[in-house]
Amino acid sequence: MIRVRVPATTANLGPGFDALGLALRLHNTVAIEAAEEPRIEIEGEGAVSLPRDPSHLAYRAALAVAGAGTPRGTAAPRAFHLRQHNRIPLARGLGSSAAAIVGGAAAANALLGGPLDTQALIDLCAGLEGHPDNVAPAVLGGLVACVTTEAGKIRSTRLIPKRLRVVIAIPEFAVSTAEARRLLPETVPFRDAVFNVTRTALLVASLVEGRTEMLDEATRDRLHQPYRARLVPGLEAVFAAAREAGAHGVALSGSGPTVVAFGEAPGIGEAMRRAFEAAGAGCRVLGAEVDTEGTVVERDS
Ligand code: HSE
């Protein structure tokens, strides 16, 4: 089988809604081989709940790659045998669906001899996911700035943050990204748009230059977090607790409910855990390094 390793991702980072994502060293693997009939095995997160038929997200992505074309003179396989090992928790704002899509697509692409280049792979995966800010960093690693052009193509570029310590608090409840996107307004005040544009620019510069003292202001957001707060009980208290414990900046991870904090102070994780608990939600806390490799193909038995 050909196996790929795909990182978790935290999107938005506060103000960079649909524009920024950061890859984390928490990985899923997807292994694939050609088969006569679809066969799907899942271990780890989602092993009980995820479908084991061709509606499975990684499988659909693999099929989409096969459908996009195989190298001249080779036929697409009839089906795939796909084995997925998940460490990224599902529906928590850590890019589990992007990891499934990228994993299935990248594994099939490697199996078929690489019909898609990196740009085409990102375009295909973002098309399946609906937005690029988890998919692009899952493919590329690091901190990725990305946009969707009016023609539906993704433009993305990878940067490496300096001296960034990440702590994530993952509550026990799930949030659906689709529902979290439905809560967003059609229009926002001009001053809120300016608020986010200015902070997004400062955030990218601060992360790349290691200017952690800027992150408190640079992670502030008015475009999505205020509207989504009602899906995450205690969100404001968790933000405040992280800052109080010494976090340089703090944000909802993707569409939540996970909260991501930046900082090296030892009490940040515990402070967020206690604040979530006070709001009635158990949660686990992880320190996470930035993944700079993105999706890696590991040839195996
Ligand atoms: N930018 C997306 C959103 C990320 O916030 O809806 C979802 O993980």
CSV table of C-alpha atoms and ligand atoms in Angstrom, one decimal:
chain,number,residue,atom,x,y,z
A,1,MET,CA,0.0,0.0,0.0
A,2,ILE,CA,1.0,3.6,-0.4
A,3,ARG,CA,0.6,5.6,2.8
A,4,VAL,CA,0.5,9.3,3.4
A,5,ARG,CA,0.7,11.3,6.6
A,6,VAL,CA,-1.4,14.4,6.9
A,7,PRO,CA,-1.3,17.1,9.7
A,8,ALA,CA,-4.1,18.6,11.7
A,9,THR,CA,-4.7,22.3,10.9
A,10,THR,CA,-6.0,25.3,12.8
A,11,ALA,CA,-7.7,27.8,10.5
A,12,ASN,CA,-8.5,31.5,10.8
A,13,LEU,CA,-6.2,32.2,13.7
A,14,GLY,CA,-8.7,34.9,14.8
A,15,PRO,CA,-9.0,37.5,12.1
A,16,GLY,CA,-7.9,35.5,9.0
A,17,PHE,CA,-11.3,34.0,8.2
A,18,ASP,CA,-10.9,31.6,5.3
A,19,ALA,CA,-7.5,33.1,4.6
A,20,LEU,CA,-5.0,31.6,7.1
A,21,GLY,CA,-4.3,28.2,8.4
A,22,LEU,CA,-1.5,26.6,10.4
A,23,ALA,CA,-0.4,22.9,10.3
A,24,LEU,CA,0.1,21.1,13.6
A,25,ARG,CA,2.1,18.0,14.4
A,26,LEU,CA,-0.9,15.8,15.1
A,27,HIS,CA,-1.3,13.4,12.2
A,28,ASN,CA,-3.7,11.0,10.4
A,29,THR,CA,-2.4,8.5,8.0
A,30,VAL,CA,-4.2,7.1,4.9
A,31,ALA,CA,-3.0,4.0,3.1
A,32,ILE,CA,-4.3,3.0,-0.3
A,33,GLU,CA,-4.0,0.3,-3.0
A,34,ALA,CA,-6.0,-0.6,-6.1
A,35,ALA,CA,-8.8,-3.1,-5.5
A,36,GLU,CA,-11.7,-4.8,-7.3
A,37,GLU,CA,-14.3,-3.7,-4.8
A,38,PRO,CA,-14.3,-0.7,-2.3
A,39,ARG,CA,-12.9,-1.7,1.1
A,40,ILE,CA,-12.5,0.9,3.9
A,41,GLU,CA,-10.8,0.4,7.3
A,42,ILE,CA,-10.8,3.0,10.0
A,43,GLU,CA,-8.8,3.1,13.2
A,44,GLY,CA,-8.7,5.7,16.0
A,45,GLU,CA,-10.9,8.8,16.0
A,46,GLY,CA,-14.2,8.1,14.2
A,47,ALA,CA,-13.7,4.4,14.0
A,48,VAL,CA,-17.2,3.8,15.3
A,49,SER,CA,-19.1,6.7,13.6
A,50,LEU,CA,-17.5,7.2,10.1
A,51,PRO,CA,-19.0,5.4,7.1
A,52,ARG,CA,-17.1,2.4,5.6
A,53,ASP,CA,-18.6,2.8,2.2
A,54,PRO,CA,-17.8,5.0,-0.8
A,55,SER,CA,-19.4,8.0,0.9
A,56,HIS,CA,-16.4,8.1,3.2
A,57,LEU,CA,-14.6,11.4,2.6
A,58,ALA,CA,-11.1,10.1,2.0
A,59,TYR,CA,-12.5,7.5,-0.4
A,60,ARG,CA,-14.5,10.1,-2.3
A,61,ALA,CA,-11.3,12.3,-2.6
A,62,ALA,CA,-9.4,9.3,-3.9
A,63,LEU,CA,-12.1,8.6,-6.5
A,64,ALA,CA,-12.0,12.3,-7.5
A,65,VAL,CA,-8.3,12.1,-8.2
A,66,ALA,CA,-8.8,8.9,-10.3
A,67,GLY,CA,-11.6,10.7,-12.2
A,68,ALA,CA,-9.4,13.7,-12.8
A,69,GLY,CA,-7.2,11.6,-15.0
A,70,THR,CA,-4.5,8.9,-14.9
A,71,PRO,CA,-1.1,9.1,-16.6
A,72,ARG,CA,-1.2,8.3,-20.4
A,73,GLY,CA,-1.6,4.6,-21.0
A,74,THR,CA,-2.8,3.6,-17.5
A,75,ALA,CA,-6.3,2.8,-16.5
A,76,ALA,CA,-7.9,4.1,-13.3
A,77,PRO,CA,-8.4,1.3,-10.7
A,78,ARG,CA,-12.0,-0.1,-10.4
A,79,ALA,CA,-11.9,0.7,-6.7
A,80,PHE,CA,-9.6,1.2,-3.8
A,81,HIS,CA,-8.7,-0.5,-0.5
A,82,LEU,CA,-8.2,2.4,1.9
A,83,ARG,CA,-7.0,2.2,5.5
A,84,GLN,CA,-7.2,5.4,7.6
A,85,HIS,CA,-5.7,5.8,11.0
A,86,ASN,CA,-7.1,9.0,12.7
A,87,ARG,CA,-5.5,10.9,15.6
A,88,ILE,CA,-7.2,14.2,14.7
A,89,PRO,CA,-10.5,14.5,16.7
A,90,LEU,CA,-13.6,14.9,14.5
A,91,ALA,CA,-15.7,18.1,14.3
A,92,ARG,CA,-13.5,20.0,16.8
A,93,GLY,CA,-12.1,22.6,14.5
A,94,LEU,CA,-8.8,20.9,13.8
A,95,GLY,CA,-9.2,20.1,10.1
A,96,SER,CA,-10.2,16.5,10.4
A,97,SER,CA,-12.3,16.6,7.2
A,98,ALA,CA,-9.5,18.4,5.3
A,99,ALA,CA,-7.1,15.8,6.5
A,100,ALA,CA,-9.4,13.0,5.3
A,101,ILE,CA,-9.8,14.7,1.9
A,102,VAL,CA,-6.1,15.5,1.5
A,103,GLY,CA,-5.1,12.1,2.7
A,104,GLY,CA,-7.4,10.2,0.3
A,105,ALA,CA,-6.4,12.5,-2.6
A,106,ALA,CA,-2.7,12.5,-2.0
A,107,ALA,CA,-2.6,8.8,-1.4
A,108,ALA,CA,-4.5,8.1,-4.7
A,109,ASN,CA,-2.3,10.7,-6.5
A,110,ALA,CA,0.9,8.9,-5.4
A,111,LEU,CA,-0.6,5.5,-6.3
A,112,LEU,CA,-1.5,6.6,-9.8
A,113,GLY,CA,1.9,8.1,-10.5
A,114,GLY,CA,1.2,11.7,-9.7
A,115,PRO,CA,-1.3,12.9,-12.3
A,116,LEU,CA,-2.0,16.0,-10.2
A,117,ASP,CA,0.7,18.6,-9.3
A,118,THR,CA,0.5,20.3,-5.9
A,119,GLN,CA,-1.6,23.2,-7.2
A,120,ALA,CA,-4.1,20.8,-8.8
A,121,LEU,CA,-4.2,18.7,-5.7
A,122,ILE,CA,-5.0,21.8,-3.5
A,123,ASP,CA,-7.7,23.0,-6.0
A,124,LEU,CA,-9.3,19.6,-6.0
A,125,CYS,CA,-9.3,19.2,-2.2
A,126,ALA,CA,-10.5,22.8,-1.6
A,127,GLY,CA,-13.4,22.1,-4.1
A,128,LEU,CA,-14.4,19.1,-2.0
A,129,GLU,CA,-14.0,20.9,1.3
A,130,GLY,CA,-15.6,24.2,0.3
A,131,HIS,CA,-12.9,26.5,1.6
A,132,PRO,CA,-9.1,26.4,1.4
A,133,ASP,CA,-7.7,27.4,4.8
A,134,ASN,CA,-7.5,23.8,6.2
A,135,VAL,CA,-6.7,22.0,3.0
A,136,ALA,CA,-3.8,24.2,1.9
A,137,PRO,CA,-1.8,24.0,5.1
A,138,ALA,CA,-2.6,20.3,5.3
A,139,VAL,CA,-0.9,19.9,2.0
A,140,LEU,CA,1.9,22.4,2.4
A,141,GLY,CA,2.6,22.5,6.1
A,142,GLY,CA,3.6,25.7,8.0
A,143,LEU,CA,1.5,28.8,8.1
A,144,VAL,CA,-0.4,29.2,4.8
A,145,ALA,CA,-2.1,32.3,3.4
A,146,CYS,CA,-4.7,31.4,0.8
A,147,VAL,CA,-7.5,32.8,-1.3
A,148,THR,CA,-10.1,31.4,-3.7
A,149,THR,CA,-10.1,33.3,-7.0
A,150,GLU,CA,-13.4,34.2,-8.7
A,151,ALA,CA,-12.7,31.3,-11.1
A,152,GLY,CA,-12.6,28.9,-8.1
A,153,LYS,CA,-8.8,28.4,-8.1
A,154,ILE,CA,-6.7,28.5,-4.9
A,155,ARG,CA,-3.8,30.8,-4.6
A,156,SER,CA,-1.7,29.9,-1.5
A,157,THR,CA,1.7,30.4,-0.1
A,158,ARG,CA,3.5,28.9,2.8
A,159,LEU,CA,5.4,30.7,5.5
A,160,ILE,CA,7.3,29.4,8.5
A,161,PRO,CA,6.4,31.0,11.9
A,162,LYS,CA,9.2,31.9,14.2
A,163,ARG,CA,9.3,30.7,17.9
A,164,LEU,CA,5.6,29.7,18.1
A,165,ARG,CA,4.4,27.6,21.0
A,166,VAL,CA,0.8,26.4,20.5
A,167,VAL,CA,-1.6,25.1,23.1
A,168,ILE,CA,-5.0,23.7,22.1
A,169,ALA,CA,-8.0,23.1,24.3
A,170,ILE,CA,-10.3,20.5,22.7
A,171,PRO,CA,-13.8,20.4,24.3
A,172,GLU,CA,-15.7,17.1,24.4
A,173,PHE,CA,-18.6,18.4,22.3
A,174,ALA,CA,-18.6,18.8,18.5
A,175,VAL,CA,-19.5,21.8,16.3
A,176,SER,CA,-20.6,21.4,12.7
A,177,THR,CA,-18.7,23.7,10.4
A,178,ALA,CA,-21.8,23.9,8.1
A,179,GLU,CA,-23.9,25.1,11.1
A,180,ALA,CA,-21.1,27.5,12.2
A,181,ARG,CA,-21.0,29.0,8.7
A,182,ARG,CA,-24.8,29.4,8.6
A,183,LEU,CA,-24.6,31.7,11.7
A,184,LEU,CA,-22.5,34.2,9.9
A,185,PRO,CA,-24.1,37.4,8.6
A,186,GLU,CA,-24.5,38.3,4.9
A,187,THR,CA,-23.0,41.8,5.5
A,188,VAL,CA,-20.8,43.4,8.1
A,189,PRO,CA,-20.1,47.0,9.0
A,190,PHE,CA,-17.2,48.5,7.0
A,191,ARG,CA,-15.3,49.2,10.3
A,192,ASP,CA,-15.5,45.5,11.2
A,193,ALA,CA,-14.0,44.6,7.8
A,194,VAL,CA,-11.2,47.1,8.4
A,195,PHE,CA,-10.7,45.8,11.9
A,196,ASN,CA,-10.0,42.3,10.5
A,197,VAL,CA,-8.0,43.4,7.4
A,198,THR,CA,-5.5,45.3,9.6
A,199,ARG,CA,-5.2,42.6,12.2
A,200,THR,CA,-4.7,39.8,9.6
A,201,ALA,CA,-1.8,41.7,8.0
A,202,LEU,CA,-0.3,42.3,11.5
A,203,LEU,CA,-0.8,38.7,12.4
A,204,VAL,CA,1.1,37.3,9.4
A,205,ALA,CA,3.9,39.7,9.9
A,206,SER,CA,4.1,39.0,13.7
A,207,LEU,CA,4.1,35.2,13.3
A,208,VAL,CA,6.8,35.2,10.6
A,209,GLU,CA,9.0,37.7,12.5
A,210,GLY,CA,8.4,36.1,15.9
A,211,ARG,CA,6.9,39.3,17.3
A,212,THR,CA,4.8,37.5,20.0
A,213,GLU,CA,4.1,40.8,21.8
A,214,MET,CA,1.9,41.8,18.8
A,215,LEU,CA,-0.3,38.6,18.9
A,216,ASP,CA,-2.8,39.8,21.6
A,217,GLU,CA,-4.0,42.5,19.2
A,218,ALA,CA,-3.3,40.7,16.0
A,219,THR,CA,-5.5,37.7,16.9
A,220,ARG,CA,-8.6,39.8,17.6
A,221,ASP,CA,-11.6,39.2,15.3
A,222,ARG,CA,-15.0,40.7,14.5
A,223,LEU,CA,-16.0,38.7,11.5
A,224,HIS,CA,-16.8,35.2,12.8
A,225,GLN,CA,-16.0,34.5,16.5
A,226,PRO,CA,-18.6,36.9,17.9
A,227,TYR,CA,-21.3,35.2,15.8
A,228,ARG,CA,-20.1,31.7,16.7
A,229,ALA,CA,-19.7,32.2,20.4
A,230,ARG,CA,-23.1,30.8,21.2
A,231,LEU,CA,-22.0,27.4,19.8
A,232,VAL,CA,-19.1,27.3,22.3
A,233,PRO,CA,-20.2,27.9,25.9
A,234,GLY,CA,-17.6,29.7,27.9
A,235,LEU,CA,-15.7,30.9,24.8
A,236,GLU,CA,-15.0,34.4,26.1
A,237,ALA,CA,-14.1,33.1,29.5
A,238,VAL,CA,-11.6,30.6,27.9
A,239,PHE,CA,-10.0,33.4,25.9
A,240,ALA,CA,-9.7,35.5,29.1
A,241,ALA,CA,-8.3,32.6,31.1
A,242,ALA,CA,-5.6,31.9,28.4
A,243,ARG,CA,-4.6,35.6,28.3
A,244,GLU,CA,-4.6,35.8,32.1
A,245,ALA,CA,-2.3,32.7,32.2
A,246,GLY,CA,0.2,34.4,29.8
A,247,ALA,CA,-1.0,33.5,26.3
A,248,HIS,CA,0.3,36.1,23.7
A,249,GLY,CA,-2.8,35.5,21.6
A,250,VAL,CA,-5.9,33.2,21.5
A,251,ALA,CA,-8.5,32.3,18.9
A,252,LEU,CA,-11.2,29.9,18.0
A,253,SER,CA,-9.7,27.1,16.0
A,254,GLY,CA,-11.4,27.0,12.6
A,255,SER,CA,-15.2,27.0,13.3
A,256,GLY,CA,-14.5,25.6,16.8
A,257,PRO,CA,-15.1,24.4,19.4
A,258,THR,CA,-11.3,24.0,20.0
A,259,VAL,CA,-9.5,27.1,21.2
A,260,VAL,CA,-5.9,27.7,20.2
A,261,ALA,CA,-3.5,29.8,22.3
A,262,PHE,CA,0.0,31.0,21.4
A,263,GLY,CA,2.5,31.2,24.3
A,264,GLU,CA,5.0,29.3,26.3
A,265,ALA,CA,3.7,30.0,29.9
A,266,PRO,CA,3.1,26.6,31.5
A,267,GLY,CA,-0.3,27.3,33.0
A,268,ILE,CA,-2.1,28.2,29.7
A,269,GLY,CA,-3.6,24.8,29.0
A,270,GLU,CA,-4.8,24.2,32.5
A,271,ALA,CA,-6.4,27.7,32.7
A,272,MET,CA,-8.3,27.0,29.5
A,273,ARG,CA,-9.4,23.5,30.7
A,274,ARG,CA,-10.7,25.0,34.0
A,275,ALA,CA,-12.6,27.8,32.1
A,276,PHE,CA,-14.2,25.2,29.8
A,277,GLU,CA,-15.1,23.1,32.8
A,278,ALA,CA,-16.7,26.1,34.6
A,279,ALA,CA,-18.9,26.5,31.5
A,280,GLY,CA,-19.9,22.8,31.8
A,281,ALA,CA,-17.6,21.2,29.2
A,282,GLY,CA,-14.9,18.7,29.8
A,283,CYS,CA,-11.9,19.2,27.6
A,284,ARG,CA,-8.4,17.9,26.9
A,285,VAL,CA,-5.4,20.1,26.4
A,286,LEU,CA,-2.5,19.4,24.2
A,287,GLY,CA,0.7,21.3,23.4
A,288,ALA,CA,1.3,21.1,19.7
A,289,GLU,CA,4.3,21.9,17.6
A,290,VAL,CA,3.9,23.5,14.1
A,291,ASP,CA,4.2,21.0,11.3
A,292,THR,CA,6.4,22.3,8.6
A,293,GLU,CA,6.3,19.3,6.3
A,294,GLY,CA,2.6,19.1,5.3
A,295,THR,CA,1.5,15.9,3.6
A,296,VAL,CA,4.3,13.3,3.2
A,297,VAL,CA,4.1,10.1,1.2
A,298,GLU,CA,5.5,7.1,3.1
A,299,ARG,CA,6.0,4.1,0.8
A,300,ASP,CA,5.3,1.0,2.8
A,301,SER,CA,4.3,-2.7,2.6
B,1,HSE,N1,-12.5,29.1,7.6
B,1,HSE,C1,-13.4,28.0,8.0
B,1,HSE,C2,-14.5,28.5,8.8
B,1,HSE,C3,-12.6,26.9,8.7
B,1,HSE,O1,-14.2,29.2,9.8
B,1,HSE,O2,-15.7,28.2,8.6
B,1,HSE,C4,-13.4,25.7,9.1
B,1,HSE,O3,-12.5,24.8,9.8
